[in-house]
Amino acid sequence: MKKVLFATTALVMTAGVAAAEVAVSGDGRMGMIYDGNDAQFSSRARVTFTLTGESDAGLSFGGAFRVDQESDYTAGYAGSERSAARGTAGAVWISGTYGKLSMGDVVGAAEAAIGDLPEVGYTDGEFGGDIEEINYLVGDGENEDQGPTILYEYTVNNISFFASATDGSNNSTYGVAGSDEGEDVPSDSVAYSLAVKYEGSNWWAALSYSEADVYDLDPTSTSVTASASELALAGGASFNNFSVMATYLKYDDRFVSGPVLGDDEFIVGGFAVDATLEETIGLGATYQMDAILVEGFYRKDKYDLIGGGSESYDSFGIGADYDLGGGAVLAGGIIDTDYLDDTVADIGVKFKF
Amino acid sequence: MKKVLFATTALVMTAGVAAAEVAVSGDGRMGMIYDGNDAQFSSRARVTFTLTGESDAGLSFGGAFRVDQESDYTAGYAGSERSAARGTAGAVWISGTYGKLSMGDVVGAAEAAIGDLPEVGYTDGEFGGDIEEINYLVGDGENEDQGPTILYEYTVNNISFFASATDGSNNSTYGVAGSDEGEDVPSDSVAYSLAVKYEGSNWWAALSYSEADVYDLDPTSTSVTASASELALAGGASFNNFSVMATYLKYDDRFVSGPVLGDDEFIVGGFAVDATLEETIGLGATYQMDAILVEGFYRKDKYDLIGGGSESYDSFGIGADYDLGGGAVLAGGIIDTDYLDDTVADIGVKFKF
Amino acid sequence: MKKVLFATTALVMTAGVAAAEVAVSGDGRMGMIYDGNDAQFSSRARVTFTLTGESDAGLSFGGAFRVDQESDYTAGYAGSERSAARGTAGAVWISGTYGKLSMGDVVGAAEAAIGDLPEVGYTDGEFGGDIEEINYLVGDGENEDQGPTILYEYTVNNISFFASATDGSNNSTYGVAGSDEGEDVPSDSVAYSLAVKYEGSNWWAALSYSEADVYDLDPTSTSVTASASELALAGGASFNNFSVMATYLKYDDRFVSGPVLGDDEFIVGGFAVDATLEETIGLGATYQMDAILVEGFYRKDKYDLIGGGSESYDSFGIGADYDLGGGAVLAGGIIDTDYLDDTVADIGVKFKF
């Protein structure tokens, strides 16, 4: 038996007004991962809610989140407080002629303009630790303890402007009154990111600048922090079935900690700090031919070690997708990265519902 | 691409029988909160499921819960076991000519009859710690360790009767056989609440009486507890665009603990007890003019300190909503309360989907 | 107001291709449980997503999970990592003329072929600790620390073949590259289960064989484990309104630990081991007459105690369902089991939406 679903809301509708809607879509995947030692089964199923509405004056508004983003663990932050119902997963937005304003777990302006390198494999790069994702200063973890991020986007002709920020208060959900966090919690500066992108007929270029506090040098004080900055430049082009992109990111004072690098350590504010990330270079290419899509990327990260000297970490990835139609894609990928000291691979099917 | 959703169930449908349905609706909000020290971004997106059906004999049944109520953390009880799938969030019900019977995380009879003071701001009072919510003895936390609450409602002519209870067993989910909780777990008395409400053409009045154990005076015994009681009286009226309400609650033996009051403490059963809540007075008013709604409330709580003396806590709130149509409302509010020692405010947009 | 829901996906649809769909269904229940000491209220509401699609070549694919399966706690494994978004709850599948291949938290082959004893009461046996569920070696907990299970099903004429396995790596989600679990984490052998079932017009018979590591005898080594095996035989028949089934399971080296049995203990690899489960006998019967369904089961588990001697645990259950139509069923049950040392009962209503 099949039944059409109905959504009841508290709205009083007037004729001619577009109905507010909740759209339900899903995705899934199944296959195998070779993690450098073992072959392992890996599968998942997810559902996404997309909320849309329009005010009487024609202002669009909406929101989106996945079911698994409502659970602290499955959002990938065990023990922390990620939740669309608390503004730290998913997003809400309003948009009109003046642009689009989003709030929640949105990307920073730099990532909105430039994006990441191509995702390979049926797990979209997860089997290789998502190394194809550029580690943007704003939006990729550094300022997520400040709660929801705000992102503004505006496009005129071929030029798009992006601006994003967090509020500078280290409260991972929102300002619960009475928590007096300004007095008790170490406070960061406002983290922000600005970007501009030009899109031609078969090429694009983007530039961004971002600042965020990455370390409380003295956790007992709220005044001494290391403020890191990021300058990013990127561009891409498409010709025939080919598409290529390149990106270069230059950092200042971006301290990174132990898990990544096992070298000399420097204690900053009680934390072990290994190194500063100095620059990242990323290259990506895709080739589409009928139902087949071939993708590859190369990435190099340069670190200055605190104890002196420097190190480079290289990562390569290549993958192929075969579109089975109806929302099913057969895909496989290989990633070789210095971060893992291993060559890893996956193969499987991914679905859209 | 848009696709109509279908729900498949195991039901064998016969012609003329109303289909069981799952309705999906949503809400969202975005804006800023001033918490007395900092301005902070605050946003959220949520989805609600409303389940409805009807038996062959015309008995209605249903249920409702939100996605975020399926996660222990996001249900607001970190480390505890709140879940619609376990009866401690959301609710299920059956209703017919004899009235409506609900089970789950339902309100107590007193709250069902009287309700709370008006919610102000785009976060519906959350920015002020939801101080507009009357702290009812049954249903607002005191007896939630007893698992699902049951609520019965029956209306004849202008009079509505309400009765609610929990089962007296301190098992936050349900009676898993073999836990032998009657022997191992400190057991409370059955908590219950009774209420009656009369609704005239433009006025209403309600009266309620509730009892619940608020303290295990000796946690090593199951027999010595403080049984608190609550007597509540409330009424309201509407004239032209105005609507007002007033409520008075008188308590006996309602011990409250440390976090609220920093004064003299008395150790009861291993807990630090500060005071007894003696009475609460609440006033609310709303004024609707076209798309604008203005709301305000005043609340006074009186405590007798265990060490002698008494204290009063005053709370004020005022807010305004502007209906943008289509499910969007622009709203802001200010709350000043002795509980926070701060004046807090919010402004933003809230959505219904 | 009622609104038809629409699901937007990223699919590019071509005419004539079946649309990928997300179906939303639900269930609920409310009633009382007598746990041997107290009567307790127990209720719940749940929602299930069923994802379906079809490739251009006619390959079916899909997935299914419940909202509460996205939360670590509510999936019943507090502190662990059960999630449909991580492959350890719910399932995804593809199927075609060659059979059906599923991955995720699927049943093992033995359970797919044989199933469990009849569920009684409105909580479907939960009030009695789900003692009607046969404790299959593969799929019922022993190998769930290996992440997703794979299940293959193929039917030709009246014969169905089933094969299931886990990957042998003790990684409860999937092989995150770089975890080097092959070196750090105690590894089990691949757990697998094979089964065959014949279904006649009014009878069926099934046979299965399963192997899984149940204990790391020395957790500091990856090489010494106890490999348990299970041989199962089952059959059933239906005549008039009656349906009966019987099952016999014989185990080798299936060590079980403390919580179940309070007798002599033997320390194996740092764990206290009481006994080995030697065999399980299960009988089930159902009688359907119009809207009334009567169900009953008997189960006997035999253990060899490590310190010498043996013990048997008997369990009985009986229940009745009355179909109210439209998805509502009135149901009650009684279970008496040596595992609880108690007679427990439930009565209530259960709903399908």
Short mmCIF file of N, CA, C and O in Angstrom, two decimals, chain A residues 2 4-9 13 19-27 29-31 33 35 37-47 49 67-68 71-74 76 126-128 324-328 340 342 344 351-353, chain C residues 1-9 11 20-22 24 49 51-56 61-62 65 70-72 81 83-87 92-94 101 103-104 148 150 165-167 169 171 174-175 177-178 180-183:
data_model
loop_
_atom_site.label_atom_id
_atom_site.label_comp_id
_atom_site.label_asym_id
_atom_site.label_seq_id
_atom_site.Cartn_x
_atom_site.Cartn_y
_atom_site.Cartn_z
N LYS A 2 0.54 2.17 -0.80
CA LYS A 2 1.28 3.42 -0.82
C LYS A 2 0.34 4.57 -0.50
O LYS A 2 -0.80 4.60 -0.92
N VAL A 4 0.05 8.94 -0.06
CA VAL A 4 0.67 10.25 -0.20
C VAL A 4 0.81 10.85 1.19
O VAL A 4 -0.09 10.74 2.03
N LEU A 5 1.95 11.45 1.44
CA LEU A 5 2.20 12.06 2.75
C LEU A 5 1.64 13.47 2.80
O LEU A 5 1.70 14.21 1.83
N PHE A 6 1.17 13.87 3.95
CA PHE A 6 0.72 15.23 4.13
C PHE A 6 1.45 15.84 5.31
O PHE A 6 1.69 15.17 6.31
N ALA A 7 1.80 17.08 5.17
CA ALA A 7 2.46 17.79 6.27
C ALA A 7 1.50 18.83 6.81
O ALA A 7 1.00 19.67 6.07
N THR A 8 1.23 18.77 8.08
CA THR A 8 0.37 19.76 8.71
C THR A 8 1.23 20.76 9.45
O THR A 8 2.11 20.39 10.20
N THR A 9 0.99 22.03 9.23
CA THR A 9 1.74 23.04 9.96
C THR A 9 0.76 23.99 10.60
O THR A 9 -0.45 23.89 10.40
N MET A 13 -2.79 29.80 5.83
CA MET A 13 -2.43 30.05 4.45
C MET A 13 -3.44 30.99 3.80
O MET A 13 -4.62 30.87 4.00
N ALA A 19 3.35 27.43 -0.61
CA ALA A 19 3.34 26.64 0.62
C ALA A 19 4.75 26.39 1.12
O ALA A 19 5.66 26.15 0.35
N ALA A 20 4.91 26.48 2.44
CA ALA A 20 6.17 26.05 3.06
C ALA A 20 6.24 24.54 2.95
O ALA A 20 5.23 23.85 3.12
N GLU A 21 7.40 24.01 2.63
CA GLU A 21 7.52 22.59 2.34
C GLU A 21 8.66 21.95 3.13
O GLU A 21 9.66 22.60 3.42
N VAL A 22 8.50 20.66 3.41
CA VAL A 22 9.60 19.85 3.91
C VAL A 22 9.87 18.76 2.89
O VAL A 22 9.02 17.90 2.65
N ALA A 23 11.02 18.81 2.23
CA ALA A 23 11.40 17.78 1.28
C ALA A 23 12.28 16.75 1.97
O ALA A 23 13.11 17.10 2.80
N VAL A 24 12.05 15.47 1.65
CA VAL A 24 12.82 14.39 2.25
C VAL A 24 13.58 13.66 1.15
O VAL A 24 12.97 13.15 0.21
N SER A 25 14.90 13.66 1.21
CA SER A 25 15.70 12.92 0.23
C SER A 25 16.69 12.04 0.98
O SER A 25 16.80 12.14 2.20
N GLY A 26 17.38 11.18 0.26
CA GLY A 26 18.28 10.27 0.96
C GLY A 26 19.48 9.88 0.12
O GLY A 26 19.55 10.19 -1.07
N ASP A 27 20.44 9.24 0.76
CA ASP A 27 21.57 8.70 0.03
C ASP A 27 22.07 7.45 0.75
O ASP A 27 21.74 7.22 1.92
N ARG A 29 25.27 3.98 0.43
CA ARG A 29 26.42 3.42 -0.27
C ARG A 29 26.77 2.08 0.35
O ARG A 29 26.47 1.82 1.52
N MET A 30 27.42 1.21 -0.42
CA MET A 30 27.90 -0.07 0.09
C MET A 30 29.09 -0.51 -0.75
O MET A 30 29.14 -0.28 -1.94
N GLY A 31 30.06 -1.13 -0.07
CA GLY A 31 31.24 -1.57 -0.79
C GLY A 31 32.32 -2.00 0.17
O GLY A 31 32.03 -2.38 1.31
N ILE A 33 36.47 -1.26 1.65
CA ILE A 33 37.63 -0.38 1.80
C ILE A 33 38.85 -1.23 2.11
O ILE A 33 38.79 -2.14 2.95
N ASP A 35 42.24 -0.69 3.86
CA ASP A 35 42.80 0.37 4.71
C ASP A 35 44.32 0.27 4.84
O ASP A 35 44.89 0.88 5.73
N ASN A 37 45.85 -2.53 5.47
CA ASN A 37 46.12 -3.80 6.12
C ASN A 37 45.05 -4.84 5.81
O ASN A 37 45.35 -5.99 5.56
N ASP A 38 43.77 -4.40 5.90
CA ASP A 38 42.65 -5.32 5.76
C ASP A 38 41.65 -4.76 4.75
O ASP A 38 41.57 -3.55 4.57
N ALA A 39 40.87 -5.65 4.18
CA ALA A 39 39.70 -5.22 3.42
C ALA A 39 38.51 -5.24 4.37
O ALA A 39 38.35 -6.17 5.15
N GLN A 40 37.70 -4.18 4.34
CA GLN A 40 36.60 -4.07 5.29
C GLN A 40 35.32 -3.67 4.57
O GLN A 40 35.34 -2.84 3.68
N PHE A 41 34.19 -4.25 5.02
CA PHE A 41 32.90 -3.83 4.51
C PHE A 41 32.58 -2.44 5.05
O PHE A 41 32.85 -2.13 6.22
N SER A 42 31.98 -1.61 4.23
CA SER A 42 31.58 -0.28 4.68
C SER A 42 30.31 0.13 3.95
O SER A 42 30.24 0.09 2.72
N SER A 43 29.28 0.50 4.72
CA SER A 43 28.01 0.91 4.12
C SER A 43 27.37 2.00 4.95
O SER A 43 27.77 2.24 6.09
N ARG A 44 26.42 2.69 4.38
CA ARG A 44 25.65 3.66 5.15
C ARG A 44 24.36 4.00 4.43
O ARG A 44 24.23 3.82 3.23
N ALA A 45 23.39 4.54 5.19
CA ALA A 45 22.14 5.09 4.65
C ALA A 45 21.84 6.36 5.43
O ALA A 45 21.99 6.39 6.65
N ARG A 46 21.43 7.41 4.71
CA ARG A 46 21.16 8.69 5.38
C ARG A 46 19.92 9.34 4.78
O ARG A 46 19.54 9.07 3.64
N VAL A 47 19.30 10.23 5.53
CA VAL A 47 18.14 10.99 5.04
C VAL A 47 18.38 12.46 5.31
O VAL A 47 18.90 12.83 6.37
N PHE A 49 16.63 16.40 5.27
CA PHE A 49 15.44 17.24 5.22
C PHE A 49 15.81 18.59 4.61
O PHE A 49 16.79 19.21 5.03
N VAL A 67 19.36 13.55 9.25
CA VAL A 67 18.95 12.89 10.49
C VAL A 67 20.17 12.62 11.37
O VAL A 67 20.15 12.87 12.58
N ASP A 68 21.26 12.15 10.78
CA ASP A 68 22.43 11.80 11.59
C ASP A 68 23.12 13.04 12.16
O ASP A 68 23.95 12.93 13.04
N SER A 71 22.47 13.77 16.04
CA SER A 71 23.04 12.95 17.10
C SER A 71 24.49 13.34 17.30
O SER A 71 25.26 13.39 16.35
N ASP A 72 24.87 13.64 18.52
CA ASP A 72 26.24 14.13 18.75
C ASP A 72 27.28 13.20 18.17
O ASP A 72 28.20 13.63 17.51
N TYR A 73 27.13 11.89 18.37
CA TYR A 73 28.17 11.02 17.88
C TYR A 73 28.22 11.01 16.36
O TYR A 73 29.26 11.23 15.75
N THR A 74 27.07 10.74 15.75
CA THR A 74 27.09 10.52 14.31
C THR A 74 27.44 11.77 13.53
O THR A 74 27.79 11.69 12.37
N GLY A 76 29.95 13.19 14.10
CA GLY A 76 31.40 13.08 13.99
C GLY A 76 32.15 13.79 15.09
O GLY A 76 33.36 13.94 15.03
N GLU A 126 36.47 9.49 2.00
CA GLU A 126 36.52 9.17 3.44
C GLU A 126 37.51 8.06 3.74
O GLU A 126 38.10 8.01 4.83
N PHE A 127 37.68 7.14 2.79
CA PHE A 127 38.62 6.02 3.02
C PHE A 127 40.05 6.52 3.12
O PHE A 127 40.93 5.81 3.63
N GLY A 128 40.32 7.72 2.64
CA GLY A 128 41.66 8.30 2.75
C GLY A 128 41.71 9.45 3.74
O GLY A 128 42.60 10.31 3.66
N LEU A 324 25.26 4.36 -13.23
CA LEU A 324 24.34 3.27 -13.58
C LEU A 324 22.94 3.79 -13.86
O LEU A 324 22.06 3.01 -14.22
N GLY A 325 22.71 5.09 -13.67
CA GLY A 325 21.40 5.67 -13.90
C GLY A 325 20.47 5.49 -12.72
O GLY A 325 20.69 4.64 -11.85
N GLY A 326 19.43 6.31 -12.66
CA GLY A 326 18.42 6.19 -11.61
C GLY A 326 18.93 6.55 -10.24
O GLY A 326 18.25 6.33 -9.24
N GLY A 327 20.14 7.10 -10.15
CA GLY A 327 20.67 7.50 -8.86
C GLY A 327 21.76 6.59 -8.34
O GLY A 327 22.28 6.81 -7.25
N ALA A 328 22.12 5.56 -9.09
CA ALA A 328 23.17 4.63 -8.65
C ALA A 328 24.45 4.87 -9.42
O ALA A 328 24.42 5.07 -10.64
N LEU A 340 49.05 9.06 6.09
CA LEU A 340 48.70 7.70 6.49
C LEU A 340 49.87 6.74 6.40
O LEU A 340 49.81 5.65 6.97
N ASP A 342 50.50 5.00 3.97
CA ASP A 342 49.83 3.82 3.41
C ASP A 342 49.18 4.19 2.08
O ASP A 342 48.85 5.35 1.85
N VAL A 344 45.73 3.43 0.26
CA VAL A 344 44.42 2.90 0.61
C VAL A 344 43.52 2.97 -0.61
O VAL A 344 43.77 3.74 -1.54
N PHE A 351 24.37 5.59 -3.84
CA PHE A 351 22.99 5.81 -4.28
C PHE A 351 22.49 7.20 -3.89
O PHE A 351 22.89 7.74 -2.86
N LYS A 352 21.60 7.75 -4.72
CA LYS A 352 20.83 8.95 -4.36
C LYS A 352 19.36 8.60 -4.43
O LYS A 352 18.92 7.95 -5.39
N PHE A 353 18.59 9.00 -3.43
CA PHE A 353 17.15 8.72 -3.42
C PHE A 353 16.38 10.04 -3.39
O PHE A 353 16.76 10.95 -2.67
N MET C 1 -4.23 22.86 7.66
CA MET C 1 -3.71 22.90 6.29
C MET C 1 -2.89 21.65 6.00
O MET C 1 -2.07 21.24 6.80
N LYS C 2 -3.08 21.10 4.86
CA LYS C 2 -2.31 19.93 4.48
C LYS C 2 -1.54 20.23 3.20
O LYS C 2 -2.02 20.89 2.29
N LYS C 3 -0.33 19.74 3.14
CA LYS C 3 0.48 20.02 1.97
C LYS C 3 1.15 18.74 1.50
O LYS C 3 1.61 17.94 2.30
N VAL C 4 1.17 18.55 0.21
CA VAL C 4 1.87 17.40 -0.35
C VAL C 4 3.37 17.64 -0.23
O VAL C 4 3.84 18.75 -0.47
N LEU C 5 4.08 16.63 0.17
CA LEU C 5 5.53 16.76 0.32
C LEU C 5 6.23 16.49 -0.99
O LEU C 5 5.84 15.64 -1.76
N PHE C 6 7.31 17.19 -1.21
CA PHE C 6 8.12 16.92 -2.37
C PHE C 6 9.55 16.63 -1.94
O PHE C 6 10.06 17.25 -1.01
N ALA C 7 10.19 15.71 -2.61
CA ALA C 7 11.59 15.42 -2.32
C ALA C 7 12.42 15.87 -3.50
O ALA C 7 12.17 15.48 -4.63
N THR C 8 13.38 16.72 -3.25
CA THR C 8 14.27 17.16 -4.31
C THR C 8 15.57 16.38 -4.21
O THR C 8 16.16 16.27 -3.15
N THR C 9 16.04 15.84 -5.31
CA THR C 9 17.30 15.13 -5.30
C THR C 9 18.16 15.68 -6.41
O THR C 9 17.74 16.49 -7.21
N LEU C 11 19.32 14.01 -8.79
CA LEU C 11 19.23 13.15 -9.97
C LEU C 11 18.82 13.93 -11.20
O LEU C 11 17.98 14.81 -11.14
N ALA C 20 13.52 7.56 -7.82
CA ALA C 20 14.02 7.17 -6.51
C ALA C 20 13.12 7.80 -5.45
O ALA C 20 12.71 8.95 -5.61
N GLU C 21 12.79 7.06 -4.43
CA GLU C 21 11.81 7.52 -3.45
C GLU C 21 12.29 7.38 -2.02
O GLU C 21 13.07 6.47 -1.72
N VAL C 22 11.80 8.25 -1.16
CA VAL C 22 11.97 8.09 0.28
C VAL C 22 10.58 7.94 0.89
O VAL C 22 9.78 8.86 0.83
N VAL C 24 8.16 7.35 4.17
CA VAL C 24 8.21 7.61 5.61
C VAL C 24 7.04 6.88 6.27
O VAL C 24 5.89 7.12 5.93
N PHE C 49 12.44 5.29 7.70
CA PHE C 49 12.65 5.73 6.32
C PHE C 49 12.95 4.51 5.45
O PHE C 49 13.80 3.69 5.81
N LEU C 51 14.15 3.75 1.59
CA LEU C 51 14.69 4.37 0.39
C LEU C 51 14.66 3.35 -0.74
O LEU C 51 15.12 2.22 -0.54
N THR C 52 14.12 3.71 -1.91
CA THR C 52 14.07 2.76 -3.02
C THR C 52 14.44 3.45 -4.33
O THR C 52 14.10 4.61 -4.55
N GLY C 53 15.11 2.72 -5.20
CA GLY C 53 15.48 3.23 -6.52
C GLY C 53 15.72 2.10 -7.49
O GLY C 53 15.69 0.92 -7.11
N GLU C 54 15.93 2.46 -8.75
CA GLU C 54 16.18 1.45 -9.78
C GLU C 54 17.11 2.01 -10.82
O GLU C 54 16.91 3.13 -11.31
N SER C 55 18.16 1.27 -11.16
CA SER C 55 19.12 1.74 -12.16
C SER C 55 18.54 1.59 -13.56
O SER C 55 17.50 0.94 -13.74
N ASP C 56 19.22 2.18 -14.55
CA ASP C 56 18.74 2.09 -15.93
C ASP C 56 18.62 0.64 -16.39
O ASP C 56 17.74 0.30 -17.18
N PHE C 61 17.70 -0.98 -5.95
CA PHE C 61 18.55 -0.70 -4.80
C PHE C 61 17.74 0.06 -3.76
O PHE C 61 16.70 0.64 -4.07
N GLY C 62 18.20 0.02 -2.53
CA GLY C 62 17.43 0.70 -1.49
C GLY C 62 18.14 0.69 -0.17
O GLY C 62 19.30 0.26 -0.06
N PHE C 65 16.17 2.61 7.55
CA PHE C 65 16.58 2.76 8.95
C PHE C 65 15.55 3.59 9.68
O PHE C 65 14.72 4.25 9.06
N GLU C 70 19.71 6.40 14.51
CA GLU C 70 20.79 7.35 14.28
C GLU C 70 21.39 7.88 15.56
O GLU C 70 22.30 8.70 15.53
N SER C 71 20.89 7.43 16.69
CA SER C 71 21.40 7.92 17.97
C SER C 71 22.05 6.76 18.70
O SER C 71 21.44 5.71 18.88
N ASP C 72 23.31 6.92 19.14
CA ASP C 72 24.02 5.81 19.76
C ASP C 72 23.21 5.20 20.91
O ASP C 72 23.08 4.01 20.99
N GLU C 81 28.74 2.81 18.97
CA GLU C 81 28.70 3.68 17.80
C GLU C 81 27.69 3.22 16.77
O GLU C 81 27.96 3.22 15.58
N SER C 83 24.90 3.41 14.20
CA SER C 83 24.38 4.50 13.39
C SER C 83 24.19 4.02 11.96
O SER C 83 25.08 3.39 11.39
N ALA C 84 23.03 4.34 11.38
CA ALA C 84 22.80 3.99 9.97
C ALA C 84 23.76 4.75 9.08
O ALA C 84 24.14 4.27 8.01
N ALA C 85 24.18 5.94 9.51
CA ALA C 85 25.12 6.74 8.73
C ALA C 85 26.53 6.17 8.80
O ALA C 85 27.42 6.65 8.12
N ARG C 86 26.75 5.14 9.65
CA ARG C 86 28.05 4.49 9.76
C ARG C 86 27.98 3.00 9.47
O ARG C 86 28.94 2.27 9.69
N GLY C 87 26.82 2.54 9.02
CA GLY C 87 26.71 1.15 8.59
C GLY C 87 26.48 0.16 9.69
O GLY C 87 26.46 -1.05 9.45
N VAL C 92 21.52 -1.13 3.68
CA VAL C 92 21.35 -0.79 2.26
C VAL C 92 21.45 -2.08 1.46
O VAL C 92 22.00 -3.07 1.94
N TRP C 93 20.88 -2.08 0.25
CA TRP C 93 20.89 -3.31 -0.55
C TRP C 93 20.80 -3.03 -2.04
O TRP C 93 20.40 -1.96 -2.44
N ILE C 94 21.22 -4.00 -2.81
CA ILE C 94 20.94 -4.02 -4.24
C ILE C 94 20.37 -5.39 -4.55
O ILE C 94 20.70 -6.39 -3.90
N LEU C 101 21.69 -8.53 -2.29
CA LEU C 101 22.88 -8.36 -1.47
C LEU C 101 22.64 -7.16 -0.54
O LEU C 101 22.43 -6.05 -1.02
N MET C 103 23.85 -4.88 3.08
CA MET C 103 24.96 -4.57 3.97
C MET C 103 24.48 -3.62 5.06
O MET C 103 23.63 -2.78 4.83
N GLY C 104 25.03 -3.80 6.26
CA GLY C 104 24.66 -2.96 7.39
C GLY C 104 24.40 -3.82 8.61
O GLY C 104 25.10 -4.81 8.84
N PRO C 148 29.79 -3.44 9.65
CA PRO C 148 28.66 -3.91 8.85
C PRO C 148 28.74 -5.41 8.55
O PRO C 148 29.81 -5.96 8.35
N ILE C 150 27.36 -8.46 5.90
CA ILE C 150 26.90 -8.60 4.52
C ILE C 150 26.01 -9.83 4.46
O ILE C 150 26.28 -10.84 5.11
N ALA C 165 28.31 -12.70 6.31
CA ALA C 165 29.66 -12.65 6.88
C ALA C 165 29.95 -11.25 7.39
O ALA C 165 29.34 -10.27 6.97
N THR C 166 30.88 -11.17 8.32
CA THR C 166 31.51 -9.90 8.67
C THR C 166 32.97 -10.00 8.28
O THR C 166 33.47 -11.09 7.97
N ASP C 167 33.69 -8.85 8.31
CA ASP C 167 34.98 -8.81 7.64
C ASP C 167 36.17 -9.25 8.48
O ASP C 167 37.30 -9.26 8.00
N SER C 169 37.59 -7.73 10.95
CA SER C 169 38.35 -6.64 11.56
C SER C 169 37.52 -6.00 12.66
O SER C 169 36.39 -5.58 12.42
N ASN C 171 36.58 -3.35 13.94
CA ASN C 171 36.39 -1.93 13.80
C ASN C 171 34.89 -1.74 13.66
O ASN C 171 34.30 -2.18 12.68
N TYR C 174 33.88 1.36 10.09
CA TYR C 174 34.48 0.82 8.88
C TYR C 174 35.95 1.19 8.92
O TYR C 174 36.42 1.86 9.83
N GLY C 175 36.64 0.73 7.92
CA GLY C 175 38.08 0.86 7.96
C GLY C 175 38.55 2.27 7.70
O GLY C 175 38.90 2.60 6.58
N ALA C 177 41.07 4.71 7.18
CA ALA C 177 42.46 4.52 6.81
C ALA C 177 43.36 5.12 7.87
O ALA C 177 43.04 6.15 8.46
N GLY C 178 44.47 4.48 8.10
CA GLY C 178 45.44 5.03 9.04
C GLY C 178 45.25 4.57 10.45
O GLY C 178 46.09 4.80 11.30
N ASP C 180 45.34 1.68 11.26
CA ASP C 180 46.28 0.57 11.40
C ASP C 180 45.78 -0.48 12.36
O ASP C 180 46.53 -1.02 13.16
N GLU C 181 44.48 -0.75 12.28
CA GLU C 181 43.90 -1.64 13.28
C GLU C 181 44.46 -3.05 13.19
O GLU C 181 44.44 -3.77 14.16
N GLY C 182 44.93 -3.42 12.03
CA GLY C 182 45.49 -4.75 11.90
C GLY C 182 46.64 -4.97 12.87
O GLY C 182 46.92 -6.08 13.27
N GLU C 183 47.27 -3.86 13.25
CA GLU C 183 48.39 -4.00 14.17
C GLU C 183 47.99 -3.74 15.63
O GLU C 183 48.49 -4.37 16.54
#
